mmCIF file of C-alpha atoms in Angstrom:
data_model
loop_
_atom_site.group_PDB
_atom_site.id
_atom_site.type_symbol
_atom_site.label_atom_id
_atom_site.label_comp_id
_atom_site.label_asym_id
_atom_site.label_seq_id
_atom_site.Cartn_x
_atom_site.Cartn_y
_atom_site.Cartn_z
ATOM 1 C CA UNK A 574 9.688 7.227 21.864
ATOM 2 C CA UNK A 575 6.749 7.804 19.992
ATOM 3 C CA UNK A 576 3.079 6.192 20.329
ATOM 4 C CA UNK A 577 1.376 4.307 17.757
ATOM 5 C CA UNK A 578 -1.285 7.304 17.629
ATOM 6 C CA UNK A 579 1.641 9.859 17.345
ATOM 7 C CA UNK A 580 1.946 8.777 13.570
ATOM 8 C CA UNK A 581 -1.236 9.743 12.564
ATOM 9 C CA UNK A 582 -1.042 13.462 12.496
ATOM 10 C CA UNK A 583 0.208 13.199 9.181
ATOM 11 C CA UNK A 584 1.276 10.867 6.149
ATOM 12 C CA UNK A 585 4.908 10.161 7.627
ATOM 13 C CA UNK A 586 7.695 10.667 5.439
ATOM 14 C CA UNK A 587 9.668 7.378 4.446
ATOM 15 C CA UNK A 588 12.633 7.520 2.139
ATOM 16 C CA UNK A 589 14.521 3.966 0.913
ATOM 17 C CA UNK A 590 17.497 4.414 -1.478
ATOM 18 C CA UNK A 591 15.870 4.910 -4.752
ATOM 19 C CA UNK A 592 12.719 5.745 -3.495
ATOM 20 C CA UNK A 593 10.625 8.655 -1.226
ATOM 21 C CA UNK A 594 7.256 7.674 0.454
ATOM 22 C CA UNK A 595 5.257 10.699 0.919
ATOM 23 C CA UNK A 596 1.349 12.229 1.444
ATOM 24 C CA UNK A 597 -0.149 12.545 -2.191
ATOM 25 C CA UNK A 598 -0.618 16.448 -3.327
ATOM 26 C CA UNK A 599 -3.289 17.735 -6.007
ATOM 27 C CA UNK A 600 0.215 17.962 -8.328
ATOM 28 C CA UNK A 601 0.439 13.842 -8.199
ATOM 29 C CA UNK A 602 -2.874 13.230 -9.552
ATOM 30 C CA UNK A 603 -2.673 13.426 -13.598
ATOM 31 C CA UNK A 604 0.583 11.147 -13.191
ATOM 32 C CA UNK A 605 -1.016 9.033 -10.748
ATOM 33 C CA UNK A 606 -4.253 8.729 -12.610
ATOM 34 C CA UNK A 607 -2.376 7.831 -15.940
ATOM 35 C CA UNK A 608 -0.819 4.585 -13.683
ATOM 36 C CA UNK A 609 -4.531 3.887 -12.543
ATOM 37 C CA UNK A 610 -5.783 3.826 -16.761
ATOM 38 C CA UNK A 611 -3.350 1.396 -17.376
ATOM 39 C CA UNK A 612 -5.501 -2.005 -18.042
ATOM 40 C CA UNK A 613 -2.577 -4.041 -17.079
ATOM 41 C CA UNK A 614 -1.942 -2.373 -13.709
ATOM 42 C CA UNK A 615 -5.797 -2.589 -13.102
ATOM 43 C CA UNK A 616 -5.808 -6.595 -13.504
ATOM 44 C CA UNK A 617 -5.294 -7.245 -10.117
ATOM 45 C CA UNK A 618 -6.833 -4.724 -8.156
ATOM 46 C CA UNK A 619 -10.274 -6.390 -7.547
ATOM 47 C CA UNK A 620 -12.306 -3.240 -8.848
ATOM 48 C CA UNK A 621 -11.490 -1.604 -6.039
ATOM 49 C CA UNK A 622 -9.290 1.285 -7.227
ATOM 50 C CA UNK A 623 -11.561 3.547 -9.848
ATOM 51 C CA UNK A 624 -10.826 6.240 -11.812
ATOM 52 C CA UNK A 625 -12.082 9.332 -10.171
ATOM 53 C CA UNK A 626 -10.299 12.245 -12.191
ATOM 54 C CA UNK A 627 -13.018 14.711 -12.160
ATOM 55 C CA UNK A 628 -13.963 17.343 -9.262
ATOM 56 C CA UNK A 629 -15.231 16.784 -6.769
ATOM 57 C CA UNK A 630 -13.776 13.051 -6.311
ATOM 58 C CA UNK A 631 -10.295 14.522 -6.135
ATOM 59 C CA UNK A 632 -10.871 16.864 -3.378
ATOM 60 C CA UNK A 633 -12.615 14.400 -1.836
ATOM 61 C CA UNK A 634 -10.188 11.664 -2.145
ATOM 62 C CA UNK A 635 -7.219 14.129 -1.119
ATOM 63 C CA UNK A 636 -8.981 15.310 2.104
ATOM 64 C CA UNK A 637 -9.982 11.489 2.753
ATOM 65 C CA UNK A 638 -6.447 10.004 2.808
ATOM 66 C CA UNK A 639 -4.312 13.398 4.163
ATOM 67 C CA UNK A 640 -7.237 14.129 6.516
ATOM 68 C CA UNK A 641 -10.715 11.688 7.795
ATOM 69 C CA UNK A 642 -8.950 8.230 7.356
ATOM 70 C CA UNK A 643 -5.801 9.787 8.906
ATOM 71 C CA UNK A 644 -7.239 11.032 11.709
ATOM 72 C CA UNK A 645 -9.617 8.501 12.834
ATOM 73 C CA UNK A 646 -6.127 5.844 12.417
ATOM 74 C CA UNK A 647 -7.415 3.991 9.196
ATOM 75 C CA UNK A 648 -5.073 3.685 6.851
ATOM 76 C CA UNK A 649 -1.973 5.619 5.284
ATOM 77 C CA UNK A 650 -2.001 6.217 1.755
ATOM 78 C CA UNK A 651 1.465 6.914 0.311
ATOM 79 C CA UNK A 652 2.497 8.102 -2.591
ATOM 80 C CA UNK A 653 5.624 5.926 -4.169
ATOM 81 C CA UNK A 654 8.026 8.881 -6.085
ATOM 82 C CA UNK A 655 11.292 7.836 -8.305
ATOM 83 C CA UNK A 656 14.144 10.297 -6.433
ATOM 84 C CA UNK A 657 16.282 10.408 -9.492
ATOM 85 C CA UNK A 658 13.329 11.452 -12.195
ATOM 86 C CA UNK A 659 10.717 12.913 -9.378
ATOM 87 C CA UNK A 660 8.067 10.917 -11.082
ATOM 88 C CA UNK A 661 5.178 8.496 -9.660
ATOM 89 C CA UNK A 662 5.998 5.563 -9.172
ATOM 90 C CA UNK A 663 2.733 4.138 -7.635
ATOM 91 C CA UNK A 664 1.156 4.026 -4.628
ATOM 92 C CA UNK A 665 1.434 1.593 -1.054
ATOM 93 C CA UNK A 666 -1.458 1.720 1.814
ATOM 94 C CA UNK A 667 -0.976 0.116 5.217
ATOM 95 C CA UNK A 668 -4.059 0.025 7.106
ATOM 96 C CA UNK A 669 -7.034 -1.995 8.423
ATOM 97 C CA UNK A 670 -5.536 -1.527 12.006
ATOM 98 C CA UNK A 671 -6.693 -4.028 14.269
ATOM 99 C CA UNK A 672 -6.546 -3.091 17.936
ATOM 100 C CA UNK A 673 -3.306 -1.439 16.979
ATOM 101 C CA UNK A 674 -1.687 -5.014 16.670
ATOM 102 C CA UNK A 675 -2.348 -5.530 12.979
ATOM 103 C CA UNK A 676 -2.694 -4.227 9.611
ATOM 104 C CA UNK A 677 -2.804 -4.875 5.778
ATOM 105 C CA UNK A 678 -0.469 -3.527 2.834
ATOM 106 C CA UNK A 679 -1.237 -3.526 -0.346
ATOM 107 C CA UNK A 680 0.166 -1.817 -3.227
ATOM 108 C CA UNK A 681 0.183 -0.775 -7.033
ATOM 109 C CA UNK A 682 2.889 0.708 -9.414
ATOM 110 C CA UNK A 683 2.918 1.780 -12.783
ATOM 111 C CA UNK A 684 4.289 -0.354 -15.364
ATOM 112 C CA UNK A 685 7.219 1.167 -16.176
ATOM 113 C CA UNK A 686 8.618 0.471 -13.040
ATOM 114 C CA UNK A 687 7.858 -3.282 -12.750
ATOM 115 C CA UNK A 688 10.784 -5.751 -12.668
ATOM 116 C CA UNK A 689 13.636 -3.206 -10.919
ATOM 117 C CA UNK A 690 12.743 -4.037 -7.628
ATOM 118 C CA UNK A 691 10.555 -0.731 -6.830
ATOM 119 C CA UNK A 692 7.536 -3.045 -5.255
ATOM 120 C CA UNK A 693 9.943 -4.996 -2.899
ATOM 121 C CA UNK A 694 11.571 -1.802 -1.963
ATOM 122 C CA UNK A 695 8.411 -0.528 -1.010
ATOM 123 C CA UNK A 696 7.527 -3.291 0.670
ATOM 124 C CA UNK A 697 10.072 -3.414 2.935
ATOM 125 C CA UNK A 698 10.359 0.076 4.077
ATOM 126 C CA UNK A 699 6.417 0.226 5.012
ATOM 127 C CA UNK A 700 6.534 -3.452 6.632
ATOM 128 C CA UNK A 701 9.911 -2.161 8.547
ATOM 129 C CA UNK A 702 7.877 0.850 9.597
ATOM 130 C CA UNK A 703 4.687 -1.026 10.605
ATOM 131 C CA UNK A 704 6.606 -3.654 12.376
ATOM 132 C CA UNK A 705 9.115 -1.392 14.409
ATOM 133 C CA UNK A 706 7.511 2.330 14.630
ATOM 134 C CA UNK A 707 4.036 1.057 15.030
ATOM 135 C CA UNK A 708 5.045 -2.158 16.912
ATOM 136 C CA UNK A 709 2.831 -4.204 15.066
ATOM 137 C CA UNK A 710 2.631 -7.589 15.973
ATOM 138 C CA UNK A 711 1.364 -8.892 12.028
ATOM 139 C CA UNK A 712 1.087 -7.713 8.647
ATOM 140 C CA UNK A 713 -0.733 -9.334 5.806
ATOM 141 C CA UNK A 714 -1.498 -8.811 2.772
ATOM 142 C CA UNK A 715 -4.009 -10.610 0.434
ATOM 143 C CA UNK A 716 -3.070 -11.176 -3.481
ATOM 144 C CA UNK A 717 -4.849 -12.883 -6.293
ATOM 145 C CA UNK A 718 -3.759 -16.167 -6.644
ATOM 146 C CA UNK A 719 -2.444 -15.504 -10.535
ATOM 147 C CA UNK A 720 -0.429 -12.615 -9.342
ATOM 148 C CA UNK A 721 3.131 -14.581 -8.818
ATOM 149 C CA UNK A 722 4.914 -11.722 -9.536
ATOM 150 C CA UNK A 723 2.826 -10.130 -6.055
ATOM 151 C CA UNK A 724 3.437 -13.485 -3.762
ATOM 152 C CA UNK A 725 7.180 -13.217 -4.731
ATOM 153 C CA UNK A 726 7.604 -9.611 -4.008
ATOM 154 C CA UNK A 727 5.974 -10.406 -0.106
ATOM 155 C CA UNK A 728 7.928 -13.350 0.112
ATOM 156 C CA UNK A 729 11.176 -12.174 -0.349
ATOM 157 C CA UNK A 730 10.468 -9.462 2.386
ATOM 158 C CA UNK A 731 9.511 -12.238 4.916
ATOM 159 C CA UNK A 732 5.642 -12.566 4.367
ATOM 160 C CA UNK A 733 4.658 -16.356 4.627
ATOM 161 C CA UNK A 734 1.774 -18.114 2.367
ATOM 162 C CA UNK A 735 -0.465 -18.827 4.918
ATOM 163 C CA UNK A 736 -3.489 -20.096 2.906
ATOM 164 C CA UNK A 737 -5.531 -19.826 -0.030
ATOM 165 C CA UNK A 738 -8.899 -17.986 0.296
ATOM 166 C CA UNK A 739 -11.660 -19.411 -2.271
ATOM 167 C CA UNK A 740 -14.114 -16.638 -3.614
ATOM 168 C CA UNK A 741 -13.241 -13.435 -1.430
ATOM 169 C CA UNK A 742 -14.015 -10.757 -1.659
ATOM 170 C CA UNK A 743 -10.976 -8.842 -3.217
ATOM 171 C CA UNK A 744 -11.639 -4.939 -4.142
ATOM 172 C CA UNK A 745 -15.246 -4.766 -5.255
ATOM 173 C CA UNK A 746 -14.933 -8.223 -6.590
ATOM 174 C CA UNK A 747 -14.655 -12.212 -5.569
ATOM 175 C CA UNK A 748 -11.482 -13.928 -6.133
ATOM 176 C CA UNK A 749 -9.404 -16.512 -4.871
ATOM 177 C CA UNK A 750 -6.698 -15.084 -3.565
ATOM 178 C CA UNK A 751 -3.332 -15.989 -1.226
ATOM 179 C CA UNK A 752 -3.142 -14.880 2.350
ATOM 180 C CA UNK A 753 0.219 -13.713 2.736
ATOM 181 C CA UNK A 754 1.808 -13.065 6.382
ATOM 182 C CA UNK A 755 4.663 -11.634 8.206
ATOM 183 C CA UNK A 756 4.695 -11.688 12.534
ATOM 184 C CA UNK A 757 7.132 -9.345 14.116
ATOM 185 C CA UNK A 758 10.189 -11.545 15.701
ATOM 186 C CA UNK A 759 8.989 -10.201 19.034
ATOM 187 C CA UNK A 760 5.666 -11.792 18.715
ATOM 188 C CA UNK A 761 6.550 -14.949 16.607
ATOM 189 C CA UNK A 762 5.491 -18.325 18.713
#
């Protein structure tokens, strides 16, 4: 059986029925970057995903989530591709490990896929994978209060509203935001 550190030696492969989770590649960056220009998609994201489609930011970036943040057990970085078309659907991270017991998702999808199901999908195939490869014990995720369409998607895979956090600090912004949780069933009190 493999270690929580075992994962980290690369972006591990994930596949749900419509969907494949998978490291992101120089080839995934004008697609991705078109989902990241979308004003709409960029509402709720706090300011904290920028547009960085110039050299050397996309080296950078690349070798940052494949490689440093990888290595030292930060975060994983997915990239969400549609099986049936090949295109990009978005992208999911899990990370913020706390003494391998913990972690955050969060995620962001391109328009055109809103409203089919892709985000729960998603959802429930990394919080599946944090809660029984990695053993976590929690998973949270924190969403702007506005963002109902968010809260529902982590509700129906289990998360739990467990407060409301007044001027946070969200991204590279403040907002008030939902703390949404889910505890693994061997850890739940």
């Amino acid at each position: 059986m493999k270690s929580f550190h075992d994962y980290f030696d690369c972006v591990p492969y994930l596949e749900s029925q419509r969907l494949i989770l998978r490291p992101f590649s120089r080839l995934d960056m004008a697609e991705y970057f078109d989902i990241l220009r979308d004003d709409q998609v960029q509402k709720y994201l706090g300011g904290g995903v920028p547009l960085f489609d110039k050299e050397p930011h996309i080296s950078n970036w690349l070798n940052n989530i494949n490689g440093r943040l990888l290595k030292s057990k930060t975060v994983f970085t997915w990239c969400v591709e549609e099986k049936s078309t090949g295109k990009i659907a978005g992208r999911v991270d899990l990370g913020g490990f706390q003494k391998k017991t913990m972690a955050e998702i969060s995620y962001h999808f391109g328009r055109s896929f809103w409203g089919y199901g892709v985000a729960t999908e998603v959802v429930e195939k990394v919080t599946s994978f944090g809660l029984e490869n990695l053993n976590l014990q929690r998973i949270q995720g924190l969403v702007r209060v506005e963002n109902t369409a968010s809260i529902h998607v982590l509700e129906k895979n289990g998360y739990k509203k467990e407060g409301v956090l007044h001027c946070y600090p969200f991204g590279k912004e403040f907002h008030t935001v939902v703390m949404m949780a889910i505890v693994s069933p061997k850890f739940d009190e």
